[in-house]
Short mmCIF file of C-alpha atoms in Angstrom, two decimals:
data_model
loop_
_atom_site.label_atom_id
_atom_site.label_comp_id
_atom_site.label_asym_id
_atom_site.label_seq_id
_atom_site.Cartn_x
_atom_site.Cartn_y
_atom_site.Cartn_z
CA MET A 1 7.16 4.50 0.33
CA ALA A 2 4.45 6.30 -2.04
CA VAL A 3 1.23 4.84 0.05
CA PRO A 4 -2.09 7.16 0.03
CA LYS A 5 -3.86 7.32 3.31
CA ARG A 6 -6.89 5.70 1.75
CA ARG A 7 -6.51 1.69 2.65
CA THR A 8 -3.78 2.38 5.44
CA SER A 9 -5.89 2.71 8.39
CA ARG A 10 -7.41 -1.03 8.06
CA SER A 11 -4.46 -3.03 6.77
CA ARG A 12 -0.88 -1.22 6.18
CA THR A 13 1.06 -4.37 6.14
CA ARG A 14 -0.65 -5.82 3.22
CA SER A 15 -1.57 -2.55 1.52
CA CYS A 16 2.07 -1.25 1.83
CA ARG A 17 3.37 -4.44 -0.03
CA ALA A 18 0.36 -4.67 -2.27
CA TYR A 19 0.76 -0.92 -3.35
CA GLU A 20 4.54 -1.28 -3.80
CA ARG A 21 3.71 -4.13 -5.86
CA GLY A 22 1.06 -2.62 -7.96
CA LEU A 23 2.95 0.65 -8.46
CA LEU A 24 6.03 -1.19 -9.37
CA ARG A 25 4.87 -3.81 -11.28
#
């Protein structure tokens, strides 16, 4: 999981999935 520590302290469940879908578009 390549997710920066910027928006993971609030919602990492939606952020992780959103990031993966945004980066792996």
